[in-house]
mmCIF file of C-alpha atoms in Angstrom:
data_model
loop_
_atom_site.group_PDB
_atom_site.id
_atom_site.type_symbol
_atom_site.label_atom_id
_atom_site.label_comp_id
_atom_site.label_asym_id
_atom_site.label_seq_id
_atom_site.Cartn_x
_atom_site.Cartn_y
_atom_site.Cartn_z
ATOM 1 C CA MET A 124 29.888 -11.791 16.840
ATOM 2 C CA GLY A 125 27.538 -14.817 16.538
ATOM 3 C CA ARG A 126 24.183 -14.068 18.140
ATOM 4 C CA ASP A 127 24.389 -10.283 17.772
ATOM 5 C CA LEU A 128 24.360 -10.808 13.982
ATOM 6 C CA ALA A 129 20.877 -12.290 14.261
ATOM 7 C CA VAL A 130 19.457 -9.128 15.854
ATOM 8 C CA ARG A 131 21.131 -6.530 13.633
ATOM 9 C CA PRO A 132 19.101 -5.310 10.655
ATOM 10 C CA LEU A 133 19.938 -6.671 7.233
ATOM 11 C CA ALA A 134 19.297 -3.258 5.693
ATOM 12 C CA SER A 135 18.365 0.219 6.869
ATOM 13 C CA TRP A 136 17.775 3.556 5.189
ATOM 14 C CA ASN A 137 17.347 7.212 5.931
ATOM 15 C CA ALA A 138 14.361 9.234 4.784
ATOM 16 C CA PHE A 139 14.156 9.667 0.999
ATOM 17 C CA THR A 140 11.672 10.366 -1.777
ATOM 18 C CA LEU A 141 10.744 7.647 -4.252
ATOM 19 C CA ARG A 142 9.461 8.950 -7.592
ATOM 20 C CA LEU A 143 7.295 6.836 -9.886
ATOM 21 C CA ASP A 144 6.187 7.659 -13.404
ATOM 22 C CA ARG A 145 2.389 7.754 -13.165
ATOM 23 C CA ASP A 146 1.733 6.445 -16.683
ATOM 24 C CA VAL A 147 4.199 3.545 -16.412
ATOM 25 C CA LEU A 148 2.787 2.607 -12.991
ATOM 26 C CA LEU A 149 -0.791 2.588 -14.328
ATOM 27 C CA LEU A 150 0.236 0.435 -17.300
ATOM 28 C CA PHE A 151 1.998 -1.979 -14.941
ATOM 29 C CA ALA A 152 -1.072 -2.093 -12.649
ATOM 30 C CA LEU A 153 -3.382 -2.812 -15.595
ATOM 31 C CA ARG A 154 -1.156 -5.683 -16.706
ATOM 32 C CA LEU A 155 -1.286 -7.176 -13.202
ATOM 33 C CA LEU A 156 -5.052 -6.705 -12.986
ATOM 34 C CA ARG A 157 -5.688 -8.492 -16.276
ATOM 35 C CA GLY A 158 -4.854 -11.780 -14.579
ATOM 36 C CA GLN A 159 -6.421 -11.001 -11.192
ATOM 37 C CA ALA A 160 -9.401 -8.803 -12.105
ATOM 38 C CA PRO A 161 -10.051 -8.858 -15.851
ATOM 39 C CA GLN A 162 -13.231 -6.788 -15.391
ATOM 40 C CA VAL A 163 -11.034 -3.698 -14.768
ATOM 41 C CA GLU A 164 -10.555 -2.115 -18.173
ATOM 42 C CA ASP A 165 -8.984 1.257 -17.559
ATOM 43 C CA LEU A 166 -7.121 3.176 -14.861
ATOM 44 C CA ALA A 167 -6.343 6.872 -14.589
ATOM 45 C CA LEU A 168 -4.740 8.824 -11.759
ATOM 46 C CA GLU A 169 -5.332 12.548 -11.429
ATOM 47 C CA GLY A 170 -5.001 15.204 -8.801
ATOM 48 C CA GLU A 171 -2.458 17.607 -7.470
ATOM 49 C CA GLY A 172 -0.495 17.527 -4.272
ATOM 50 C CA GLU A 173 -1.721 15.049 -1.668
ATOM 51 C CA ARG A 174 -5.247 14.737 -3.085
ATOM 52 C CA LEU A 175 -5.378 11.845 -5.562
ATOM 53 C CA ARG A 176 -8.273 10.704 -7.733
ATOM 54 C CA LEU A 177 -8.183 7.184 -9.175
ATOM 55 C CA LYS A 178 -10.637 6.569 -11.987
ATOM 56 C CA SER A 179 -11.459 3.214 -13.462
ATOM 57 C CA LYS A 180 -13.834 1.495 -15.828
ATOM 58 C CA VAL A 181 -15.115 -1.841 -14.622
ATOM 59 C CA ARG A 182 -17.116 -4.194 -16.815
ATOM 60 C CA VAL A 183 -20.089 -5.726 -14.995
ATOM 61 C CA ALA A 184 -22.486 -7.988 -16.919
ATOM 62 C CA GLY A 185 -21.061 -6.657 -20.177
ATOM 63 C CA VAL A 186 -21.553 -2.983 -19.281
ATOM 64 C CA ALA A 187 -18.588 -0.689 -18.581
ATOM 65 C CA LEU A 188 -19.194 1.339 -15.412
ATOM 66 C CA GLY A 189 -17.120 4.321 -14.327
ATOM 67 C CA ILE A 190 -15.816 4.465 -10.764
ATOM 68 C CA ALA A 191 -13.787 7.234 -9.119
ATOM 69 C CA VAL A 192 -12.115 7.230 -5.702
ATOM 70 C CA GLU A 193 -10.656 10.406 -4.196
ATOM 71 C CA VAL A 194 -8.226 10.130 -1.275
ATOM 72 C CA GLU A 195 -5.739 12.344 0.528
ATOM 73 C CA GLU A 196 -3.240 12.181 3.373
ATOM 74 C CA ILE A 197 -1.911 8.704 2.541
ATOM 75 C CA ARG A 198 0.345 7.395 5.312
ATOM 76 C CA VAL A 199 1.917 4.092 6.364
ATOM 77 C CA LYS A 200 3.302 3.458 9.822
ATOM 78 C CA GLY A 201 3.675 0.301 11.876
ATOM 79 C CA GLY A 202 2.251 -1.809 9.043
ATOM 80 C CA LEU A 203 -0.985 0.205 8.870
ATOM 81 C CA LEU A 204 -1.999 2.083 5.728
ATOM 82 C CA GLY A 205 -4.179 5.069 6.500
ATOM 83 C CA PHE A 206 -5.815 7.689 4.320
ATOM 84 C CA HIS A 207 -8.696 10.107 4.250
ATOM 85 C CA LEU A 208 -11.412 8.942 1.861
ATOM 86 C CA ARG A 209 -12.818 12.096 0.307
ATOM 87 C CA ALA A 210 -15.325 10.493 -2.063
ATOM 88 C CA ILE A 211 -16.287 7.423 -4.028
ATOM 89 C CA LYS A 212 -18.355 8.009 -7.125
ATOM 90 C CA GLY A 213 -20.107 5.249 -9.000
ATOM 91 C CA PRO A 214 -21.690 5.280 -12.454
ATOM 92 C CA LEU A 215 -22.943 8.681 -13.628
ATOM 93 C CA GLY A 216 -20.866 10.336 -10.891
ATOM 94 C CA LEU A 217 -23.298 9.334 -8.150
ATOM 95 C CA GLY A 218 -21.923 8.997 -4.630
ATOM 96 C CA VAL A 219 -21.629 5.551 -3.095
ATOM 97 C CA PRO A 220 -23.370 5.318 0.304
ATOM 98 C CA ARG A 221 -21.062 4.558 3.255
ATOM 99 C CA VAL A 222 -23.128 1.491 4.153
ATOM 100 C CA VAL A 223 -22.167 0.005 0.763
ATOM 101 C CA LEU A 224 -18.528 0.814 1.559
ATOM 102 C CA ASP A 225 -18.838 -1.064 4.841
ATOM 103 C CA LEU A 226 -20.138 -4.118 2.993
ATOM 104 C CA LEU A 227 -17.391 -3.914 0.359
ATOM 105 C CA SER A 228 -14.643 -3.468 2.958
ATOM 106 C CA ARG A 229 -15.654 -6.771 4.577
ATOM 107 C CA ARG A 230 -15.063 -8.602 1.298
ATOM 108 C CA LEU A 231 -11.496 -7.374 0.856
ATOM 109 C CA PRO A 232 -8.611 -9.799 1.501
ATOM 110 C CA LEU A 233 -7.140 -7.426 4.131
ATOM 111 C CA PRO A 234 -8.601 -6.124 7.400
ATOM 112 C CA VAL A 235 -10.080 -2.663 6.716
ATOM 113 C CA GLU A 236 -11.646 -0.205 9.132
ATOM 114 C CA LEU A 237 -13.650 2.794 7.948
ATOM 115 C CA ASP A 238 -14.663 5.598 10.275
ATOM 116 C CA ARG A 239 -17.852 6.807 8.608
ATOM 117 C CA GLU A 240 -17.847 10.212 10.303
ATOM 118 C CA SER A 241 -14.273 11.263 9.540
ATOM 119 C CA GLY A 242 -13.767 9.264 6.347
ATOM 120 C CA VAL A 243 -10.496 7.824 7.675
ATOM 121 C CA VAL A 244 -9.657 4.362 6.358
ATOM 122 C CA LEU A 245 -7.133 2.027 8.010
ATOM 123 C CA VAL A 246 -5.857 -1.045 6.175
ATOM 124 C CA ASP A 247 -3.823 -3.590 8.143
ATOM 125 C CA LEU A 248 -0.892 -4.577 5.921
ATOM 126 C CA ARG A 249 1.039 -6.414 8.634
ATOM 127 C CA GLY A 250 -0.044 -9.839 7.383
ATOM 128 C CA ARG A 251 1.204 -8.982 3.875
ATOM 129 C CA LEU A 252 4.480 -7.228 4.667
ATOM 130 C CA PRO A 253 7.629 -9.305 5.142
ATOM 131 C CA LEU A 254 8.408 -9.976 8.810
ATOM 132 C CA GLY A 255 10.929 -7.514 10.140
ATOM 133 C CA LEU A 256 10.182 -4.765 7.588
ATOM 134 C CA GLU A 257 9.685 -1.346 9.136
ATOM 135 C CA VAL A 258 8.584 1.215 6.561
ATOM 136 C CA GLU A 259 6.989 4.613 6.981
ATOM 137 C CA VAL A 260 5.255 6.636 4.245
ATOM 138 C CA ARG A 261 5.101 10.264 5.295
ATOM 139 C CA HIS A 262 3.115 11.477 2.314
ATOM 140 C CA VAL A 263 2.199 10.693 -1.285
ATOM 141 C CA ARG A 264 1.928 13.496 -3.833
ATOM 142 C CA LEU A 265 1.137 13.701 -7.514
ATOM 143 C CA HIS A 266 2.970 16.404 -9.411
ATOM 144 C CA ALA A 267 3.376 16.782 -13.180
ATOM 145 C CA GLY A 268 2.837 13.095 -13.949
ATOM 146 C CA THR A 269 5.094 11.857 -11.166
ATOM 147 C CA ILE A 270 3.992 10.153 -7.963
ATOM 148 C CA GLU A 271 6.282 11.222 -5.130
ATOM 149 C CA ILE A 272 6.357 8.937 -2.097
ATOM 150 C CA ALA A 273 8.215 10.419 0.874
ATOM 151 C CA LEU A 274 9.555 7.536 2.927
ATOM 152 C CA GLY A 275 10.748 7.916 6.482
ATOM 153 C CA PRO A 276 13.698 6.012 7.882
ATOM 154 C CA GLY A 277 13.215 2.279 7.957
ATOM 155 C CA ARG A 278 14.861 -1.085 8.202
ATOM 156 C CA LEU A 279 14.620 -4.726 7.300
ATOM 157 C CA ALA A 280 15.542 -7.129 10.093
ATOM 158 C CA PRO A 281 14.138 -10.559 9.288
ATOM 159 C CA PRO A 282 13.578 -12.515 12.487
ATOM 160 C CA ALA A 283 16.122 -15.225 13.139
ATOM 161 C CA PRO A 284 14.733 -18.735 13.280
ATOM 162 C CA PRO A 285 14.803 -20.187 16.794
ATOM 163 C CA GLU A 286 17.268 -22.865 15.784
ATOM 164 C CA VAL A 287 20.009 -20.358 14.863
ATOM 165 C CA GLU A 288 23.128 -21.306 16.743
ATOM 166 C CA ASP A 289 25.999 -19.133 17.813
ATOM 167 C CA LEU A 290 28.216 -18.778 14.745
ATOM 168 C CA GLU A 291 31.334 -18.559 16.914
ATOM 169 C CA THR A 292 30.880 -22.048 18.397
ATOM 170 C CA PRO A 293 32.924 -24.439 16.270
ATOM 171 C CA GLU A 294 31.044 -27.518 15.234
ATOM 172 C CA ALA A 295 32.570 -30.949 15.503
ATOM 173 C CA ALA A 296 33.815 -32.294 12.230
ATOM 174 C CA LEU A 297 31.510 -34.799 10.567
ATOM 175 C CA GLY A 298 32.227 -38.337 11.569
ATOM 176 C CA VAL A 299 33.975 -37.390 14.820
#
């Protein structure tokens, strides 16, 4: 029993769909952002199916600027978040040049790669996910105010520390 316990997963699951209330999620996100990024004043999520459009108002130098990001085909596998970036619109609905996106992606706290030709974005989440977590997002859809996240099978198997001893080996009593 001992050592084989250290290699078995703590938890595992079959594929399932997680449903989130869009409005409650946006309210929760705004509350979190107030402490981290107080310049973000508003969030809205629109779209249908796998194409999502996140709109925000960001206050810069006292002026509220509208920003919209449109993505589709959101996936997570092997700790990498990938999606197709359809468009980023800045103030007045003007497109943001890809060179500006390259500069912004370098300032993010996570490694991000952007393929300018295809619009595919890869974000490396492995440094942020708990060790031993295997999660797969097969697709994300917005339907009637609900965000549906289809998860594939996964598991959580935290790595055992190297000093873990065989649980079957009896230890000598203290003082013996």
